[in-house]
Amino acid sequence: MRFAFTEDQIALHDAVRDLLNDHSNAAQLREAWGNETGRTASAWGALHAMGAIDAMRAEADGGLGFNEVDAILIAEASGRVALAEPIIETMMVAAPLNLVTIGLSAAVVTHESPFAPWADTAEVIIELAADGIRSRHRQDTTLTPRSSVDGARRLFAVSPNTEVAPASTEVALAFRRGALGTAAQLCGLSETMITVTVAYAKERKQFGVPIGSFQAVKHHLANARTKLEFARPLVYRAAASLRDRDAEAGVHVSMAKAAASDAAMVAAKASLQCHGAIGYTTEADLHLYMKRAWALGGSWGDAAWHRRQITNHLERAPIGER
Amino acid sequence: MDLAFSPAEEAFRAEARAWLQANVPNPPLPSGDTKDGFALHLEWERQLFDARYAVVSWPEEFGGRNASLWEWLIFEEEYWLAGAPQRVTQNGIFLLAPTIFEFGTAEQQQRILAKMASGEEPWCQGWSEPNAGSDLAGISSTATRDDTNGGWRLNGQKTWTTRGAFCTHLFGLFRTDPEAERHNGMTYLLVDLRQSGITVRGVERLDGDEGFAEVFFDDAFVPDVNVLGEVNKGWGVAMATTGSERGLTLRSPGRFLATATKLIELAKSLPDTATPELKDRVTQAWIDAHAYRWQTFATVTKLVEGGHTGPESSMVKVFWSELDVRLHEIALELLGPHAELIDGEFAHWMKGYQFALSGPIYAGTNEIQRNVIAERVLGLPRK
């Protein structure tokens, strides 16, 4: 048993984090909100150049042969900056199955996530259907825009114009990768919301003292930090279960997504409350992260959906799972 | 990241499971927080000790197996899954012993540890006083120098001392420098309760057991050999091992996994009251128990690779104590009108609920823990 990342995995995470700080800071994210595509100017290209987007592709296919554990910290780092790019859909769902051209992006629809973010700039639209995975070129679909609470997340309802045969039957694995990557992003978002709120609470003074010195404020943030502390290990464990093709990996992913969604909701609520009225404006950066958390909390199965999967499992299964 | 236990660890799990299956008392022992129940629990502790399961992580010379932290966690999972008795020696073996390993002399270790682990000399913790609960540095019990006899004379009072009425020994902090204030001038003393000058009065707890005690000191004597660490440096001694590197003070996930498992069984046995809403909360609690397990595994990985635990331990305390309350609250809702019964097959849920409610209070209230998280993990200002 060794429940920790390797030095290499951590070094790669740090490199991705630094890169994203350069290419996806709050100002750049605001630009994405206002531009035509909702995507950042340079983050995708930079991530592609370092190999991150295609990391989970086999080496023979031009990737790095990463497994889910190798990739999970990249996903978390992308969440920390609310990266306005379809990285989970492409890095964790499409690329390992070779369903997208290297360097291009994919969009994904599932029964639990029927609206595909950034589909209008995707090469392929991947449908994770009950009977298999279907992959269509964007031109072979009709996209109907929908508006997300998150202004960078350009959503589309997808109508297929062509019937294609299922490309693969590994639907469950693909869905779990997507849900897992989203769970990791939610952990990153929780961390950022807590960090920006702590910074604000140290700076903002009322009654002559920083509001962060009040116990009522402290306890909100302590609760949020504690929720995150106990969501993250479930995400990392689910990554290892997927890598190991554990028979219960689906349950482990559901535990991870449920916990990460809940943690992000708690972090968002605590952060808004501790910001006070400034947090209720779009001038504070908090809303960029909070709205992404709301959006992702409900994507790839919300917390209640994932708990229902686990409840069904527990009702079927004999107890004693260790 | 490697999620598998080694073949040796799995073999240890199998061995512990087999021994527990053969030896765990059935029917379960009465509460160990009553006089008669405590005596029966000490017999169980002796049985554990003789089989070298009482303190698996300790060195062999003191009755342990030199087990790794991983093996300790495995043992704990099996112990609680088997429905084995509460550990009435826990304040000694989990709270005092790590401090003795770190600060005790060789003579103290030889004299104290094995008898503590076998249950021959059960220890209670003497931190709280009537005017010093969360504010531990506010203690006022004194130890005054007695050069004639080579030791210290104790005066004052400790209170809310768990199982104090049944234990033979007490460890605690006493003021040895009357000029010093707050965290200074305290000494960590090991006190034999079986002497004149000490009066122990049992106090009935919320759950009806006589599990608490008040301990009054009236010129009680402690010889110099029973000072743990340096005189006047007791605060540092007491705090140094609160996040013990040996992990002996970790609250093992096995307890909550076992309770979560029992809760699922309870929900399955009560299909009429297990509404979808309640089942969802059962599942949530089960997820939380596993979250606690994996968070612990991350901590243990860090410890075995030479790392240390820091203020993060306050998040751990908040999480397990509130999880324990939730697990029992859900059970009581499932039980409906049967929840109030403290006889019969479901009695352990109300009993367990009352005990769980002590979790957010003892070992530093959760309000204090949240302050620690905010100030020392997040870096918010004290004032």
XYZ file of C-alpha atoms in Angstrom:
705
model
C 0.000 0.000 0.000
C 1.304 3.385 -0.970
C -1.427 5.999 -1.267
C 0.531 8.903 -2.686
C 1.756 10.241 -6.010
C 5.256 9.739 -7.326
C 7.761 12.577 -7.568
C 7.344 12.518 -11.356
C 3.594 12.837 -11.113
C 3.918 15.758 -8.729
C 6.553 17.440 -10.905
C 4.280 17.163 -13.923
C 1.400 18.601 -11.913
C 3.554 21.551 -10.896
C 4.523 22.187 -14.507
C 0.881 22.147 -15.599
C -0.077 24.424 -12.723
C 2.610 26.935 -13.670
C 1.603 26.798 -17.316
C -2.039 27.383 -16.470
C -1.161 30.306 -14.242
C 0.367 31.894 -17.326
C -2.365 30.980 -19.801
C -5.527 30.783 -17.742
C -5.534 33.382 -15.014
C -8.655 35.231 -13.940
C -8.183 38.014 -16.516
C -7.779 35.492 -19.333
C -10.818 33.622 -18.093
C -12.831 36.836 -18.223
C -11.735 37.279 -21.836
C -13.017 33.800 -22.609
C -16.377 34.765 -21.128
C -16.567 37.629 -23.586
C -15.174 36.115 -26.761
C -16.844 34.124 -29.504
C -15.768 30.627 -28.487
C -15.680 30.840 -24.699
C -12.165 29.389 -24.845
C -8.887 30.929 -23.782
C -6.474 32.403 -26.308
C -3.466 30.222 -25.626
C -4.071 27.571 -22.932
C -5.082 24.761 -25.284
C -2.071 25.214 -27.512
C 0.274 25.375 -24.546
C -1.188 22.250 -22.972
C -0.992 20.466 -26.322
C 2.637 21.533 -26.760
C 3.603 19.993 -23.426
C 1.743 16.787 -24.248
C -0.960 17.083 -21.603
C -3.994 16.915 -23.886
C -2.887 13.648 -25.431
C -1.163 12.237 -22.388
C -3.559 9.306 -22.050
C -3.130 8.243 -25.649
C -0.845 5.248 -26.137
C 2.731 6.148 -26.986
C 2.344 4.404 -30.348
C -0.539 6.780 -31.066
C 1.460 9.875 -30.234
C 0.617 10.114 -26.552
C 2.470 9.609 -23.300
C 0.724 6.397 -22.312
C -0.581 7.951 -19.116
C -3.023 6.097 -16.931
C -5.795 7.647 -14.835
C -3.532 8.237 -11.845
C -0.964 10.033 -14.003
C -3.671 12.230 -15.485
C -5.726 13.054 -12.415
C -3.487 15.832 -11.142
C -3.614 17.502 -14.558
C -7.390 17.435 -14.300
C -7.268 18.883 -10.800
C -4.910 21.660 -11.902
C -7.274 22.522 -14.763
C -10.116 22.806 -12.288
C -8.129 25.064 -10.011
C -8.100 27.770 -12.687
C -11.602 26.962 -13.997
C -9.931 26.220 -17.321
C -12.323 27.158 -20.120
C -11.336 24.269 -22.366
C -12.811 20.805 -22.999
C -9.847 19.103 -21.349
C -11.755 16.366 -19.543
C -13.745 15.475 -22.646
C -10.617 15.368 -24.776
C -7.821 14.225 -22.441
C -9.798 11.669 -20.443
C -12.588 10.517 -22.757
C -11.710 10.945 -26.444
C -7.912 10.744 -26.615
C -7.386 7.405 -24.827
C -9.885 5.875 -27.287
C -8.238 7.594 -30.258
C -11.509 9.237 -31.225
C -10.072 12.677 -31.939
C -7.192 13.986 -34.030
C -4.144 14.966 -31.997
C -4.314 18.628 -31.119
C -8.047 18.986 -31.723
C -10.809 18.887 -29.142
C -13.811 16.698 -28.471
C -17.224 17.320 -26.983
C -19.182 14.686 -25.107
C -22.850 14.100 -24.399
C -24.182 11.475 -22.038
C -27.560 10.727 -20.575
C -26.451 12.471 -17.382
C -24.793 15.381 -19.229
C -26.985 16.066 -22.269
C -25.444 19.445 -23.155
C -22.008 19.374 -24.728
C -19.675 22.186 -23.704
C -17.610 23.853 -26.434
C -19.149 21.558 -29.064
C -19.024 24.237 -31.784
C -15.232 24.243 -31.710
C -14.873 20.471 -31.352
C -13.714 18.162 -34.097
C -15.946 15.341 -32.920
C -19.034 14.983 -30.783
C -18.944 11.802 -28.764
C -22.138 10.271 -27.492
C -21.870 7.832 -24.615
C -25.052 5.867 -25.254
C -26.431 2.820 -23.503
C -25.457 0.520 -26.344
C -22.047 1.959 -27.095
C -19.997 4.997 -27.958
C -20.860 6.963 -31.080
C -18.471 9.478 -32.519
C -19.579 11.991 -35.135
C -17.780 14.784 -36.879
C -19.186 18.102 -35.867
C -20.428 18.734 -39.424
C -22.609 15.639 -39.128
C -24.582 17.097 -36.249
C -26.906 20.003 -35.622
C -25.925 22.091 -32.615
C -28.475 24.149 -30.728
C -26.885 26.616 -28.315
C -27.942 26.660 -24.684
C -26.781 29.179 -22.083
C -24.858 28.021 -19.039
C -24.656 29.930 -15.764
C -20.921 29.772 -16.477
C -20.380 32.298 -19.264
C -17.310 30.519 -20.608
C -19.029 27.173 -20.922
C -20.667 27.304 -24.346
C -23.242 24.537 -24.252
C -25.033 22.850 -27.113
C -27.826 20.385 -27.470
C -26.732 17.931 -30.123
C -28.985 16.431 -32.799
C -27.331 13.696 -34.797
C -27.830 14.021 -38.527
C -26.278 10.674 -39.316
C -26.580 7.276 -37.803
C -23.226 5.739 -36.946
C -22.403 2.336 -35.556
C -21.163 2.218 -31.987
C -17.425 2.800 -32.056
C -16.743 0.898 -28.905
C -18.495 -0.852 -26.111
C -16.298 0.599 -23.389
C -18.990 3.082 -22.462
C -18.690 2.557 -18.747
C -14.948 3.172 -18.721
C -15.293 6.320 -20.824
C -18.087 7.663 -18.637
C -16.149 6.923 -15.472
C -13.105 8.720 -16.797
C -15.223 11.755 -17.559
C -16.910 11.731 -14.166
C -13.576 11.199 -12.419
C -11.868 14.040 -14.279
C -14.786 16.311 -13.433
C -14.549 15.292 -9.777
C -10.870 16.254 -9.806
C -11.734 19.607 -11.365
C -14.291 20.200 -8.625
C -11.589 19.585 -6.005
C -9.376 22.123 -7.731
C -12.227 24.609 -7.841
C -12.953 24.103 -4.140
C -9.341 24.807 -3.323
C -9.339 28.017 -5.356
C -12.593 29.289 -3.879
C -11.228 28.717 -0.381
C -7.906 30.331 -1.248
C -9.401 33.499 -2.722
C -11.825 33.773 0.174
C -9.102 33.358 2.792
C -7.122 36.101 1.054
C -10.159 38.373 1.056
C -11.025 37.635 4.683
C -7.489 38.579 5.750
C -7.664 41.856 3.890
C -11.232 43.041 4.393
C -11.704 44.921 7.666
C -14.895 45.559 9.578
C -15.218 46.765 13.152
C -11.523 47.600 12.882
C -10.307 44.026 12.367
C -9.982 41.589 9.463
C -13.250 39.689 9.053
C -11.172 36.511 8.955
C -10.525 36.942 12.668
C -14.196 36.333 13.473
C -15.008 32.789 14.494
C -18.216 32.759 12.443
C -16.172 33.413 9.301
C -13.424 31.002 10.348
C -15.842 28.178 10.898
C -17.463 28.540 7.469
C -14.058 28.220 5.844
C -12.895 25.455 8.177
C -15.985 23.457 7.165
C -15.270 23.966 3.477
C -11.615 23.007 3.881
C -12.576 19.881 5.826
C -15.049 18.784 3.137
C -12.286 19.113 0.560
C -9.818 17.225 2.747
C -12.111 14.194 2.705
C -13.224 14.412 -0.935
C -9.761 14.399 -2.499
C -8.665 10.972 -1.255
C -11.797 9.428 -2.794
C -10.901 11.007 -6.140
C -7.334 9.707 -6.046
C -8.476 6.283 -4.923
C -11.029 6.112 -7.763
C -8.274 7.040 -10.225
C -6.197 4.108 -9.025
C -9.224 1.794 -9.165
C -9.859 2.797 -12.780
C -6.194 2.309 -13.638
C -6.298 -1.137 -12.022
C -9.635 -1.968 -13.734
C -10.989 -2.805 -10.284
C -14.359 -4.549 -10.498
C -15.821 -1.896 -8.169
C -14.245 1.074 -9.927
C -17.696 2.367 -10.889
C -18.715 2.583 -7.236
C -15.428 4.239 -6.373
C -15.911 6.867 -9.091
C -19.434 7.534 -7.839
C -18.108 8.032 -4.311
C -15.523 10.459 -5.690
C -17.944 12.488 -7.803
C -20.582 12.667 -5.073
C -18.040 13.832 -2.495
C -16.326 16.294 -4.841
C -19.638 17.806 -5.981
C -20.781 18.244 -2.390
C -17.438 19.701 -1.311
C -17.542 22.250 -4.145
C -21.092 23.278 -3.273
C -20.100 23.801 0.355
C -16.991 25.740 -0.675
C -19.003 27.942 -3.041
C -21.630 28.753 -0.458
C -19.123 29.448 2.308
C -17.008 31.564 -0.021
C -19.906 33.697 -1.152
C -21.112 34.204 2.414
C -17.621 35.185 3.623
C -17.143 37.585 0.716
C -20.385 39.320 1.589
C -21.803 41.818 -0.896
C -18.618 42.059 -2.979
C -18.996 38.341 -3.710
C -22.455 39.085 -5.076
C -20.920 41.182 -7.842
C -19.214 39.952 -10.974
C -16.336 42.317 -10.214
C -14.958 39.817 -7.712
C -13.287 36.800 -9.304
C -15.136 34.423 -7.027
C -18.096 34.125 -9.389
C -15.881 32.693 -12.145
C -15.017 29.712 -9.983
C -18.333 29.423 -8.196
C -20.323 29.229 -11.420
C -18.025 26.569 -12.824
C -18.494 24.605 -9.605
C -22.263 24.856 -9.935
C -22.078 23.733 -13.566
C -19.755 20.803 -12.966
C -21.531 19.761 -9.780
C -24.483 18.750 -11.908
C -22.511 17.352 -14.850
C -21.519 13.721 -15.334
C -24.095 12.773 -12.725
C -24.775 15.031 -9.773
C -24.118 13.971 -6.197
C -27.587 12.498 -5.729
C -27.352 10.514 -8.975
C -24.034 9.013 -7.963
C -25.300 8.197 -4.492
C -28.238 6.374 -6.087
C -25.794 4.213 -8.041
C -24.039 3.389 -4.776
C -27.325 2.718 -2.964
C -28.282 0.284 -5.716
C -24.896 -1.371 -5.405
C -25.174 -1.665 -1.625
C -28.649 -3.164 -1.915
C -27.377 -5.832 -4.275
C -23.995 -6.468 -2.779
C -23.166 -8.388 0.345
C -21.653 -6.094 2.922
C -18.015 -6.300 3.864
C -16.409 -4.395 1.045
C -13.177 -3.204 2.512
C 0.072 4.629 -6.048
C -0.363 1.053 -4.962
C -3.663 0.133 -3.330
C -2.884 -3.479 -2.520
C -1.695 -4.761 0.816
C 1.287 -7.097 0.712
C 0.845 -10.877 1.060
C 2.343 -10.633 4.558
C -0.173 -7.934 5.498
C -3.045 -9.974 4.094
C -1.786 -12.999 6.037
C -1.758 -10.894 9.187
C -5.324 -9.805 8.442
C -6.423 -13.417 8.031
C -4.699 -14.444 11.251
C -6.254 -11.586 13.229
C -9.680 -12.270 11.743
C -9.528 -15.946 12.663
C -8.407 -15.220 16.210
C -11.087 -12.590 16.708
C -13.808 -14.847 15.320
C -12.805 -17.529 17.796
C -12.378 -15.249 20.793
C -14.646 -12.194 20.671
C -17.131 -12.526 23.562
C -20.628 -13.513 22.509
C -22.999 -12.225 23.763
C -21.175 -8.888 23.917
C -19.831 -7.690 27.260
C -21.846 -5.166 29.255
C -20.614 -1.563 29.085
C -17.021 -1.142 30.194
C -17.934 2.166 31.758
C -19.563 0.518 34.764
C -17.688 -1.106 37.671
C -18.658 -4.691 36.823
C -18.392 -4.211 33.088
C -14.960 -2.651 33.479
C -13.712 -5.731 35.337
C -14.963 -7.991 32.539
C -13.281 -5.764 29.955
C -9.985 -6.022 31.826
C -10.236 -9.816 31.509
C -10.712 -9.347 27.765
C -7.703 -7.004 27.663
C -5.638 -9.708 29.408
C -6.772 -12.201 26.778
C -5.760 -9.786 24.002
C -2.427 -9.165 25.692
C -1.644 -12.861 26.076
C -2.326 -13.348 22.358
C -0.170 -10.253 21.636
C -3.081 -8.394 20.071
C -3.431 -5.719 22.777
C -0.805 -3.359 21.360
C 0.253 -4.775 18.009
C 2.343 -1.763 17.016
C 4.479 -1.757 20.180
C 7.915 -3.380 20.435
C 7.838 -7.044 21.374
C 9.509 -6.467 24.739
C 6.433 -4.574 25.930
C 3.921 -7.082 24.605
C 3.544 -5.902 21.016
C 4.401 -7.332 17.617
C 6.392 -4.464 16.152
C 3.565 -4.183 13.651
C 3.737 -1.461 11.025
C 1.172 1.307 10.930
C -0.490 -0.519 8.031
C -0.778 -3.674 10.097
C -2.161 -1.656 12.980
C -4.864 -0.234 10.692
C -5.626 -3.719 9.368
C -5.930 -5.031 12.916
C -8.262 -2.193 13.841
C -10.496 -2.858 10.813
C -10.781 -6.493 11.750
C -11.233 -5.715 15.430
C -14.251 -3.470 14.939
C -15.731 -5.521 12.103
C -15.688 -8.512 14.462
C -17.800 -6.574 16.968
C -15.064 -6.831 19.596
C -15.376 -4.957 22.925
C -14.521 -1.303 23.488
C -10.927 -0.761 24.625
C -11.054 0.328 28.259
C -7.249 0.645 28.228
C -7.304 3.090 25.334
C -6.406 6.262 27.222
C -3.249 4.518 28.386
C -2.210 2.639 25.280
C -3.188 5.263 22.717
C -2.735 8.576 24.544
C -0.131 8.103 27.272
C 2.037 5.394 25.740
C 3.221 7.391 22.703
C 4.372 10.099 25.134
C 6.217 7.551 27.254
C 7.881 6.111 24.141
C 9.063 9.588 23.209
C 9.850 11.210 26.556
C 9.978 8.406 29.108
C 13.187 7.026 30.627
C 14.100 3.401 29.978
C 13.165 2.695 33.569
C 9.718 4.259 33.118
C 9.124 2.299 29.958
C 10.081 -0.971 31.639
C 8.013 -0.281 34.722
C 4.861 1.101 33.128
C 4.158 -0.064 29.588
C 3.551 -3.813 29.835
C 1.335 -3.450 32.907
C -0.632 -0.763 31.098
C -1.145 -2.961 28.058
C -2.146 -6.066 29.995
C -4.770 -4.155 31.950
C -2.999 -4.773 35.252
C -2.644 -1.020 35.695
C -5.328 0.868 33.758
C -4.657 4.582 33.217
C -6.995 7.543 33.043
C -6.313 11.000 31.679
C -6.243 13.985 34.008
C -6.408 17.041 31.800
C -9.704 18.810 32.481
C -10.448 20.742 35.647
C -13.664 22.471 36.711
C -12.375 25.752 35.251
C -10.183 24.381 32.470
C -11.917 22.436 29.714
C -11.289 23.696 26.202
C -8.867 26.173 27.744
C -6.479 23.524 28.999
C -3.772 26.069 29.797
C -6.127 27.400 32.462
C -5.488 24.511 34.852
C -4.781 25.400 38.478
C -4.030 22.072 40.228
C -0.598 22.327 41.777
C 2.413 20.129 42.445
C 4.635 21.515 45.202
C 8.200 20.427 45.790
C 8.717 17.879 48.614
C 12.490 17.574 48.890
C 12.351 15.433 52.019
C 10.628 12.635 50.176
C 12.085 13.357 46.733
C 8.954 14.210 44.859
C 5.892 16.403 44.552
C 2.739 17.067 46.597
C -0.447 17.440 44.574
C -3.409 19.641 45.436
C -6.472 20.535 43.456
C -9.057 18.770 41.350
C -9.420 17.055 37.996
C -12.823 16.315 36.526
C -14.697 14.527 33.705
C -11.998 11.885 34.007
C -13.125 8.990 31.817
C -13.217 5.706 33.775
C -11.409 7.524 36.584
C -13.403 5.616 39.184
C -11.990 2.285 37.970
C -8.406 3.082 37.006
C -5.334 2.610 39.195
C -3.283 5.426 37.653
C -3.730 8.908 36.250
C -1.545 11.004 33.959
C -1.972 14.737 33.823
C -0.621 18.244 33.933
C 0.001 20.098 37.186
C 1.351 23.569 37.931
C 4.853 23.306 39.333
C 5.872 26.960 38.962
C 3.398 29.246 40.736
C 4.992 32.338 39.120
C 4.534 31.114 35.550
C 1.375 31.637 33.540
C -0.628 29.853 30.901
C 1.479 27.329 28.965
C 4.539 27.672 31.146
C 5.367 26.110 34.490
C 3.370 22.904 34.076
C 4.740 19.414 34.598
C 3.501 16.104 33.196
C 3.073 13.734 36.151
C 2.220 10.046 36.467
C 0.084 9.508 39.550
C -0.725 6.316 41.460
C -4.344 6.769 42.550
C -4.115 4.088 45.234
C -2.952 6.319 48.072
C -4.325 8.470 50.824
C -4.568 12.055 49.701
C -6.612 11.095 46.690
C -10.380 10.889 46.601
C -12.135 9.645 43.480
C -15.848 10.215 43.093
C -17.669 8.624 40.173
C -20.002 10.867 38.174
C -22.892 9.493 36.161
C -22.571 10.303 32.494
C -25.261 11.267 30.003
C -25.706 7.626 29.038
C -26.286 6.537 32.643
C -22.919 4.860 33.186
C -20.596 5.837 35.983
C -17.922 6.438 33.383
C -16.769 9.847 34.606
C -15.006 10.777 37.808
C -13.873 13.735 39.811
C -10.413 13.282 41.296
C -9.470 15.334 44.358
C -5.828 15.751 45.396
C -5.056 16.576 49.021
C -1.256 16.468 49.447
C -1.050 13.324 47.325
C 2.519 12.257 46.572
C 4.327 11.688 43.260
C 7.958 10.551 43.395
C 10.496 12.136 41.045
C 10.696 8.957 38.970
C 7.142 9.660 37.892
C 7.854 12.984 36.215
C 7.484 12.506 32.446
C 9.852 14.784 30.534
C 11.280 17.896 32.152
C 9.885 19.758 35.131
C 7.976 22.907 34.044
C 7.960 21.706 30.418
C 4.821 19.619 30.657
C 2.856 21.534 28.043
C 5.383 20.710 25.365
C 5.449 17.082 26.450
C 1.675 16.838 26.290
C 1.435 18.556 22.910
C 4.400 16.898 21.214
C 2.612 13.644 20.761
C -0.909 14.823 20.037
C -0.235 13.985 16.401
C 1.984 11.066 17.271
C 4.388 10.059 14.546
C 3.834 6.498 15.557
C 0.232 7.034 14.743
C -0.824 5.416 17.962
C -3.273 8.202 18.621
C -4.913 7.990 15.230
C -8.612 7.245 15.450
C -8.787 4.136 13.355
C -11.189 4.111 10.397
C -12.157 0.551 11.264
C -14.574 1.805 13.909
C -16.609 3.913 11.526
C -16.497 1.387 8.698
C -17.940 -1.165 11.119
C -20.693 1.213 12.246
C -21.498 2.139 8.626
C -21.721 -1.549 7.771
C -24.091 -2.154 10.685
C -26.151 0.834 9.578
C -26.565 -0.612 6.087
C -27.640 -3.926 7.607
C -30.110 -2.076 9.802
C -31.587 -0.236 6.814
C -31.903 -3.502 4.902
C -33.673 -5.105 7.840
C -36.220 -2.284 8.044
C -37.567 -1.970 4.488
C -40.742 -0.257 5.686
C -39.002 2.692 7.335
C -35.984 2.909 5.011
C -37.370 5.606 2.725
C -35.344 6.670 -0.320
C -34.368 9.800 1.590
C -33.045 7.787 4.552
C -31.296 5.306 2.276
C -29.569 8.234 0.592
C -28.279 9.393 3.962
C -27.112 5.875 4.788
C -25.163 5.862 1.534
C -23.735 9.292 2.284
C -22.514 8.102 5.671
C -20.999 5.000 4.077
C -19.150 7.233 1.584
C -17.900 9.370 4.475
C -16.610 6.323 6.353
C -14.630 5.336 3.270
C -13.428 8.906 2.793
C -12.090 8.739 6.327
C -10.338 5.459 5.548
C -8.590 6.805 2.464
C -7.672 10.094 4.064
C -6.070 8.040 6.845
C -4.216 5.946 4.277
C -2.799 9.135 2.760
C -1.659 10.254 6.212
C -0.123 6.881 7.022
C 1.727 6.848 3.710
C 3.176 10.216 4.661
C 4.139 9.010 8.148
C 5.847 5.807 7.011
C 7.867 7.850 4.526
C 9.145 10.063 7.314
C 6.608 12.867 7.205
C 4.729 14.355 10.135
C 1.152 15.220 10.867
C 0.389 18.854 11.492
C -2.695 20.946 12.220
C -4.529 18.867 9.601
C -5.278 16.510 12.476
C -7.929 19.009 13.591
C -9.853 18.333 10.362
C -9.610 14.639 11.109
C -11.067 15.105 14.576
C -13.961 17.230 13.328
C -14.708 14.753 10.562
C -14.761 11.488 12.487
C -16.591 12.889 15.488
C -19.376 14.385 13.374
C -19.526 11.306 11.154
C -20.043 9.162 14.246
C -22.966 11.360 15.323
C -24.523 11.208 11.831
C -24.233 7.415 11.640
C -26.185 7.099 14.874
C -28.713 9.809 14.045
C -29.651 7.982 10.853
C -30.008 4.730 12.759
C -32.345 6.363 15.275
C -34.493 7.727 12.457
C -34.678 4.276 10.905
C -35.732 2.855 14.263
C -38.522 5.357 14.840
C -40.419 4.395 18.007
C -37.831 1.729 18.830
C -35.072 4.329 18.997
C -35.790 5.272 22.610
C -35.479 1.705 23.908
C -32.345 1.061 25.900
C -33.191 -2.601 26.270
C -33.516 -5.165 23.524
C -31.753 -5.756 20.252
C -31.469 -2.107 19.144
C -30.320 -0.655 22.484
C -26.756 -0.180 21.278
C -27.876 2.509 18.812
C -29.233 4.901 21.478
C -26.305 4.021 23.714
C -23.913 4.606 20.828
C -25.648 7.848 19.927
C -25.125 9.243 23.391
C -21.494 8.208 23.304
C -21.052 9.670 19.809
C -22.334 13.006 21.082
C -19.294 13.221 23.338
C -17.014 13.118 20.293
C -17.452 16.748 19.228
C -16.796 17.765 22.865
C -13.827 15.767 24.103
C -10.207 15.956 22.958
C -10.687 19.651 22.169
C -14.198 20.762 21.228
C -14.943 20.989 17.529
C -15.293 24.756 17.900
C -11.682 24.894 19.052
C -10.673 22.495 16.268
C -12.331 24.723 13.666
C -10.389 27.685 15.022
C -7.201 25.634 14.644
C -8.109 24.691 11.068
C -8.865 28.319 10.201
C -5.732 29.711 11.833
C -3.117 27.024 11.306
C -4.251 25.284 8.104
C -5.791 28.261 6.282
C -3.731 31.025 7.866
C -6.539 33.285 9.053
C -5.587 35.783 11.767
C -6.027 34.902 15.451
C -7.242 38.429 16.153
